[in-house]
């Protein structure tokens, strides 16, 4: 339905419905996604080493990433065609599982790495290493290493802070930490982070951007580091990171009665 | 504006605009409050030992206590006149400041007692005693002892849990506890709670239901115990505690895009 | 090793090493457990409808339940033999899975019921009903319904409050709630709580006291209610609930430098 | 008492007991502080635009900043004299109060800016602007803008995350936010942050590094930005940021009984 609009300003080089198929950038200048934040995530993974700047058109509720509403397209497309837009760089990461046999799997991600206890759900004991130094041992239901983009997803639910989208940092947040002083830590994206679970459950699992990657076995090291690939989101005028946050998180609402004179 | 409606079903014995004046119950069966939760709180304090059941008509945003909207009055008044309503008992407390000279001040409250660090804002060291036993020493910005009714006010903001309105319990929540393991504690309303601040700031202050009561001096013991008075709220059919919670706290909203396939 | 000591004051009717075997109360007056809190939990489940008061001797770190240290036995046993002790009642619950075919499984528990998302770890959408009324829909990694005894275990890690051991209440705490206003709720033990997961993952699982009970299927209702059985813990003089909390949670420690003059 | 040790390796140019006096750097290469983290903070403020690298010798409990124990000095001093040490740069900020009359006061800080509600303790409504854009309106007891160094102090108590010491970012954390979705936000140190309180209480106060700076009046804008001054901490081998965190926050401790087989 948006194709005619797009074609008035741009040459459409390819249309892809199935985000599991091979990606054909074919000299394109932008990728336009129709959907929500999940669609953008999948597109970023699909593009791998060949990241095109993404124009995220939102078809659902207001998204953190897909902040452009369909009704704003009329105004936004000519701006875009005229080059009056910003490209905001977003941190992407490589997640490898390394064990005695070398590197087993590798995934490109935009949101977060999660190691979850899994069946039979005994408490997870996860060691975190930064640049090879043991940082902490977490007794928890899971451990999340999140980018700024991912910080408003699983990390926020687990009690982590919001990281402004363009920050070059990761936040590490435990899920249900049994040591109550184990608080979220924010550290530079220039370090290498490793999670080791010496005695995993049968069902202890590694997820990247919410997708199951592999079960974890005792010798595995989950290594997370900055990717050379950078996810670029197109921002046209009128969009604002904090305005989106305000709307999505209801920061404008007051939970109390403004007419009331008491603090209750 | 509601008087004619009320008079169709009830005899109005007195109308009181100023909640700081003396209260005249004069054989009344109900007190009807027009306003918000703050108005109900002030009415409860005003009634002191002579608590009438309260019908809370809400003129602002949806209240936790004032859950009856004006447009529901037409349906609710005949129910009320016919006695088809429930009286929900709510815990009230006495808060006394006790020192060498005996009991200095005493307040009746419905929401919470708060001891706040105050200027020059050095960290407060507050000792909590339950039935005379030292329970914990909190290093914090303040300490809140809250009823179930108050649990959705200052306590919730400070990180405390929600207590169902009819529970006979208090919740003790520190504000910004510097010992991170100092978590909110819920305990029975049948105990006597005391807060002692051995070295208060100049501005360390006791508040009851959000109102300043007194500065705290080194020998003061802030004693909180269940009041013989019970605050009674009239509940007519169609009201539900949890439905109110859902609406006030947005528990029906989903912060994420339901159309989306990823967890983000 | 403690048997000779015990025999000086009591008749030992049976010694049980394997807590998975059938339990033989055989007219006993007390059950003495050697181990930690886990041993007490398993003993309570083992005793089922025939709860004997438990004397918990702690062989590991200080326990919340097993608060009697071996070296205190010499002093405690004569007190116990002379009847100078208190019995503290602790809430137990029945957890049933109810579906179209009736009640499928039933478990007696002392700590908590947990419904956990499980593989492939999509966000859990769990509905909570209290006495048949829908209270909230949680989008989360899991939902915990905990007793006071259980409140210092998984519930505390998930962000829930501490409930004094003898309170007759449950606390419902979501794990990683995606709706940030979904805060822990404390409500009376006299209600019936039901958790329904309309669209569970393959691996969505019900646990009672940390033990896997069953996978959850779409029609299942997890029903939690107060048990007629009451777990009784023997408290001898010198033990104190809050003193145990202080030691276990380090409430006496100050995280900052007492010599320092600044708030840092 | 440490002077003889120091003199074996260095020329001592001045000894200063009173940190409120004028500072005499007099061509010194290092400043050595004896005390705790508070002493280092005061020294950093004292040095103003002339920051010398600081060697923090800790005389109290283990400090976050003053990580060098006196007994380590023997080994550390020759390393230092030989230049085998690292200088870790730490973010400092300027905090100005700007109003119609221009800039009223200005402070150099290392830990945090706090705006606190103050007497009579009505809820604070604080607006946060980033580079001139309104980001959020907080209804709270106070608002903290913290550096990485400050992140383990008041910010951590208020629920904020830990920021690795060398990160170039601020974290903004509300104290007791009444809008529960108002979560801590981490953003780059390259922005300008402003806090405006349109209707302050009589006692609403600005603090920098825990010291009262000024009361806030309606037209005031509290402006926080990166300082050109950089606080430099000397790190000798054997010190590690995360090891200090582990010890200070007890991240090595397990709150539960390792002998126990249950999750409780």
Tab-separated table of C-alpha atoms in Angstrom, chain C residues 16-261:
chain	number	residue	atom	x	y	z
C	16	UNK	CA	15.145	-40.772	58.515
C	17	UNK	CA	18.022	-40.146	56.134
C	18	UNK	CA	16.136	-40.240	52.880
C	19	UNK	CA	13.554	-37.483	52.625
C	20	UNK	CA	11.939	-39.158	49.633
C	21	UNK	CA	10.861	-42.189	51.680
C	22	UNK	CA	7.571	-42.565	53.518
C	23	UNK	CA	7.397	-40.605	56.728
C	24	UNK	CA	6.793	-42.367	60.053
C	25	UNK	CA	5.581	-39.919	62.688
C	26	UNK	CA	4.816	-42.817	65.104
C	27	UNK	CA	3.603	-40.683	67.943
C	28	UNK	CA	6.538	-38.306	67.847
C	29	UNK	CA	6.282	-34.893	69.475
C	30	UNK	CA	8.895	-33.061	67.402
C	31	UNK	CA	10.778	-33.529	64.166
C	32	UNK	CA	14.431	-32.513	64.374
C	33	UNK	CA	16.058	-31.635	61.059
C	34	UNK	CA	19.786	-31.440	60.485
C	35	UNK	CA	20.770	-29.439	57.454
C	36	UNK	CA	19.630	-26.111	56.164
C	37	UNK	CA	16.441	-24.416	55.078
C	38	UNK	CA	16.097	-26.835	52.160
C	39	UNK	CA	16.033	-29.782	54.535
C	40	UNK	CA	13.245	-28.140	56.531
C	41	UNK	CA	11.253	-27.475	53.369
C	42	UNK	CA	11.534	-31.069	52.275
C	43	UNK	CA	10.590	-32.303	55.726
C	44	UNK	CA	7.488	-30.125	55.742
C	45	UNK	CA	6.406	-31.507	52.367
C	46	UNK	CA	7.177	-35.029	53.532
C	47	UNK	CA	4.999	-34.701	56.610
C	48	UNK	CA	2.000	-33.698	54.493
C	49	UNK	CA	-1.184	-33.682	56.591
C	50	UNK	CA	0.693	-34.809	59.677
C	51	UNK	CA	2.852	-31.827	60.519
C	52	UNK	CA	5.021	-32.221	63.592
C	53	UNK	CA	6.624	-29.126	65.055
C	54	UNK	CA	10.109	-28.836	63.600
C	55	UNK	CA	13.339	-28.108	65.453
C	56	UNK	CA	15.683	-26.957	62.728
C	57	UNK	CA	19.368	-27.483	63.498
C	58	UNK	CA	21.509	-25.678	61.021
C	59	UNK	CA	24.623	-27.329	59.610
C	60	UNK	CA	25.434	-24.808	56.893
C	61	UNK	CA	25.298	-21.029	56.737
C	62	UNK	CA	22.820	-19.296	58.962
C	63	UNK	CA	19.349	-20.178	57.700
C	64	UNK	CA	16.145	-18.193	57.817
C	65	UNK	CA	14.297	-21.241	59.128
C	66	UNK	CA	17.083	-23.392	60.532
C	67	UNK	CA	18.139	-20.745	62.990
C	68	UNK	CA	19.419	-23.051	65.732
C	69	UNK	CA	23.167	-23.564	65.591
C	70	UNK	CA	24.583	-26.926	66.750
C	71	UNK	CA	26.475	-25.234	69.548
C	72	UNK	CA	23.203	-23.829	70.885
C	73	UNK	CA	21.689	-27.302	71.277
C	74	UNK	CA	23.101	-27.878	74.730
C	75	UNK	CA	21.243	-24.889	76.027
C	76	UNK	CA	18.152	-25.390	73.890
C	77	UNK	CA	17.359	-29.051	74.522
C	78	UNK	CA	16.542	-28.779	78.232
C	79	UNK	CA	14.390	-25.719	77.466
C	80	UNK	CA	12.569	-27.760	74.859
C	81	UNK	CA	12.160	-30.766	77.152
C	82	UNK	CA	10.705	-28.491	79.802
C	83	UNK	CA	8.259	-27.043	77.326
C	84	UNK	CA	9.814	-23.563	77.445
C	85	UNK	CA	9.504	-22.856	73.763
C	86	UNK	CA	7.089	-21.242	71.340
C	87	UNK	CA	5.447	-22.838	68.328
C	88	UNK	CA	5.307	-20.392	65.437
C	89	UNK	CA	2.639	-21.219	62.880
C	90	UNK	CA	3.623	-20.780	59.252
C	91	UNK	CA	1.275	-20.647	56.324
C	92	UNK	CA	1.283	-23.639	53.966
C	93	UNK	CA	-0.584	-23.848	50.685
C	94	UNK	CA	-2.168	-26.344	48.356
C	95	UNK	CA	-1.345	-25.895	44.695
C	96	UNK	CA	-3.581	-27.706	42.214
C	97	UNK	CA	-3.600	-27.711	38.454
C	98	UNK	CA	-7.243	-27.698	37.400
C	99	UNK	CA	-8.376	-28.274	33.812
C	100	UNK	CA	-11.364	-29.637	31.939
C	101	UNK	CA	-10.642	-33.111	33.234
C	102	UNK	CA	-10.765	-31.895	36.855
C	103	UNK	CA	-7.853	-31.552	39.207
C	104	UNK	CA	-4.744	-33.024	37.629
C	105	UNK	CA	-2.047	-32.664	40.252
C	106	UNK	CA	-1.883	-31.286	43.767
C	107	UNK	CA	1.091	-30.270	45.862
C	108	UNK	CA	1.571	-29.082	49.407
C	109	UNK	CA	4.034	-26.214	49.672
C	110	UNK	CA	5.689	-23.926	52.173
C	111	UNK	CA	7.677	-21.448	50.070
C	112	UNK	CA	6.208	-20.485	46.729
C	113	UNK	CA	4.472	-21.383	43.513
C	114	UNK	CA	6.289	-20.235	40.384
C	115	UNK	CA	5.061	-20.272	36.799
C	116	UNK	CA	8.098	-19.767	34.548
C	117	UNK	CA	8.078	-18.982	30.823
C	118	UNK	CA	10.507	-21.754	29.807
C	119	UNK	CA	11.785	-22.614	26.307
C	120	UNK	CA	11.753	-21.026	23.790
C	121	UNK	CA	11.502	-18.193	26.307
C	122	UNK	CA	8.922	-15.973	24.658
C	123	UNK	CA	7.445	-13.497	27.070
C	124	UNK	CA	4.864	-15.140	29.340
C	125	UNK	CA	1.370	-13.667	29.408
C	126	UNK	CA	-0.059	-14.753	32.744
C	127	UNK	CA	-3.499	-13.848	34.056
C	128	UNK	CA	-3.997	-13.637	37.789
C	129	UNK	CA	-7.445	-14.253	39.280
C	130	UNK	CA	-8.326	-13.637	42.927
C	131	UNK	CA	-11.532	-15.370	44.045
C	132	UNK	CA	-12.478	-15.705	40.402
C	133	UNK	CA	-11.950	-12.026	39.461
C	134	UNK	CA	-9.290	-11.101	36.928
C	135	UNK	CA	-6.761	-8.961	38.761
C	136	UNK	CA	-4.023	-8.363	36.232
C	137	UNK	CA	-2.422	-9.667	33.081
C	138	UNK	CA	1.332	-9.903	33.501
C	139	UNK	CA	3.767	-9.877	30.580
C	140	UNK	CA	6.829	-11.276	32.233
C	141	UNK	CA	9.423	-14.021	32.551
C	142	UNK	CA	7.460	-15.667	35.335
C	143	UNK	CA	5.023	-15.153	38.196
C	144	UNK	CA	5.628	-16.075	41.828
C	145	UNK	CA	3.035	-16.553	44.578
C	146	UNK	CA	4.930	-16.739	47.832
C	147	UNK	CA	4.229	-17.339	51.502
C	148	UNK	CA	5.962	-15.282	54.202
C	149	UNK	CA	8.491	-18.086	54.627
C	150	UNK	CA	9.142	-18.068	50.889
C	151	UNK	CA	9.310	-14.278	50.749
C	152	UNK	CA	13.053	-14.228	51.461
C	153	UNK	CA	13.768	-16.713	48.660
C	154	UNK	CA	12.800	-16.396	44.978
C	155	UNK	CA	10.323	-13.581	45.703
C	156	UNK	CA	13.009	-11.341	47.221
C	157	UNK	CA	15.298	-11.925	44.246
C	158	UNK	CA	12.456	-10.950	41.911
C	159	UNK	CA	11.972	-7.647	43.747
C	160	UNK	CA	9.228	-8.606	46.186
C	161	UNK	CA	9.053	-7.485	49.839
C	162	UNK	CA	9.856	-9.485	52.970
C	163	UNK	CA	6.768	-10.742	54.809
C	164	UNK	CA	7.140	-11.403	58.523
C	165	UNK	CA	7.009	-15.155	59.004
C	166	UNK	CA	3.709	-15.358	60.855
C	167	UNK	CA	1.691	-13.108	58.539
C	168	UNK	CA	-1.352	-14.796	57.001
C	169	UNK	CA	-0.801	-13.435	53.509
C	170	UNK	CA	0.625	-14.198	50.103
C	171	UNK	CA	2.772	-11.926	47.970
C	172	UNK	CA	2.448	-12.067	44.179
C	173	UNK	CA	5.576	-10.909	42.341
C	174	UNK	CA	6.228	-10.909	38.605
C	175	UNK	CA	9.719	-11.733	37.286
C	176	UNK	CA	10.873	-9.074	34.801
C	177	UNK	CA	7.453	-7.454	34.311
C	178	UNK	CA	7.329	-5.654	30.959
C	179	UNK	CA	4.605	-3.378	32.287
C	180	UNK	CA	6.723	-1.421	34.733
C	181	UNK	CA	3.773	-0.545	36.952
C	182	UNK	CA	3.188	-4.249	37.694
C	183	UNK	CA	4.438	-4.171	41.247
C	184	UNK	CA	4.332	-6.882	43.901
C	185	UNK	CA	0.953	-7.210	45.634
C	186	UNK	CA	0.383	-8.535	49.158
C	187	UNK	CA	-3.041	-9.994	49.860
C	188	UNK	CA	-4.741	-12.139	52.484
C	189	UNK	CA	-4.208	-15.911	52.637
C	190	UNK	CA	-7.979	-16.316	52.799
C	191	UNK	CA	-8.436	-15.759	49.076
C	192	UNK	CA	-8.082	-18.285	46.274
C	193	UNK	CA	-5.453	-17.352	43.683
C	194	UNK	CA	-5.424	-18.695	40.148
C	195	UNK	CA	-2.863	-18.262	37.398
C	196	UNK	CA	-3.878	-18.939	33.804
C	197	UNK	CA	-1.529	-18.836	30.819
C	198	UNK	CA	-3.676	-18.782	27.679
C	199	UNK	CA	-0.778	-19.340	25.266
C	200	UNK	CA	2.088	-21.047	27.117
C	201	UNK	CA	5.465	-21.828	25.580
C	202	UNK	CA	6.389	-25.463	25.036
C	203	UNK	CA	8.491	-25.267	28.156
C	204	UNK	CA	6.234	-23.186	30.424
C	205	UNK	CA	6.463	-24.915	33.783
C	206	UNK	CA	4.866	-24.951	37.206
C	207	UNK	CA	7.208	-25.231	40.184
C	208	UNK	CA	6.348	-25.620	43.854
C	209	UNK	CA	9.089	-24.867	46.369
C	210	UNK	CA	11.636	-24.933	43.555
C	211	UNK	CA	10.642	-28.411	42.332
C	212	UNK	CA	9.217	-28.934	38.848
C	213	UNK	CA	5.589	-30.093	39.094
C	214	UNK	CA	4.268	-30.085	35.546
C	215	UNK	CA	4.341	-28.294	32.211
C	216	UNK	CA	1.426	-25.930	31.670
C	217	UNK	CA	-1.047	-26.403	28.841
C	218	UNK	CA	-3.511	-23.818	27.576
C	219	UNK	CA	-6.565	-24.931	29.558
C	220	UNK	CA	-4.782	-25.245	32.908
C	221	UNK	CA	-5.664	-23.170	35.955
C	222	UNK	CA	-2.986	-23.131	38.650
C	223	UNK	CA	-4.957	-22.772	41.873
C	224	UNK	CA	-3.264	-21.739	45.103
C	225	UNK	CA	-5.008	-21.623	48.454
C	226	UNK	CA	-4.263	-21.884	52.153
C	227	UNK	CA	-3.714	-25.460	53.320
C	228	UNK	CA	-5.363	-26.854	56.425
C	229	UNK	CA	-1.894	-28.079	57.315
C	230	UNK	CA	0.185	-25.597	59.234
C	231	UNK	CA	3.928	-25.777	59.417
C	232	UNK	CA	5.102	-25.263	62.992
C	233	UNK	CA	8.595	-24.164	63.803
C	234	UNK	CA	9.907	-24.450	67.327
C	235	UNK	CA	11.417	-21.229	68.620
C	236	UNK	CA	13.508	-21.307	71.755
C	237	UNK	CA	14.505	-18.219	73.663
C	238	UNK	CA	17.333	-16.244	72.186
C	239	UNK	CA	16.104	-16.623	68.634
C	240	UNK	CA	14.564	-13.623	66.959
C	241	UNK	CA	13.056	-13.292	63.530
C	242	UNK	CA	14.482	-9.885	62.897
C	243	UNK	CA	17.906	-10.738	64.297
C	244	UNK	CA	18.073	-13.576	61.770
C	245	UNK	CA	17.063	-11.186	58.988
C	246	UNK	CA	19.711	-8.707	60.062
C	247	UNK	CA	22.448	-11.308	59.927
C	248	UNK	CA	21.335	-13.039	56.742
C	249	UNK	CA	20.779	-9.818	54.837
C	250	UNK	CA	23.666	-7.886	56.323
C	251	UNK	CA	21.403	-5.154	57.675
C	252	UNK	CA	24.010	-4.249	60.207
C	253	UNK	CA	26.699	-3.471	57.643
C	254	UNK	CA	27.226	0.030	56.387
C	255	UNK	CA	28.365	0.182	52.770
C	256	UNK	CA	30.143	3.474	53.286
C	257	UNK	CA	33.066	4.703	55.211
C	258	UNK	CA	32.030	5.807	58.714
C	259	UNK	CA	35.160	7.942	59.069
C	260	UNK	CA	34.240	9.940	56.051
C	261	UNK	CA	32.547	13.256	56.302
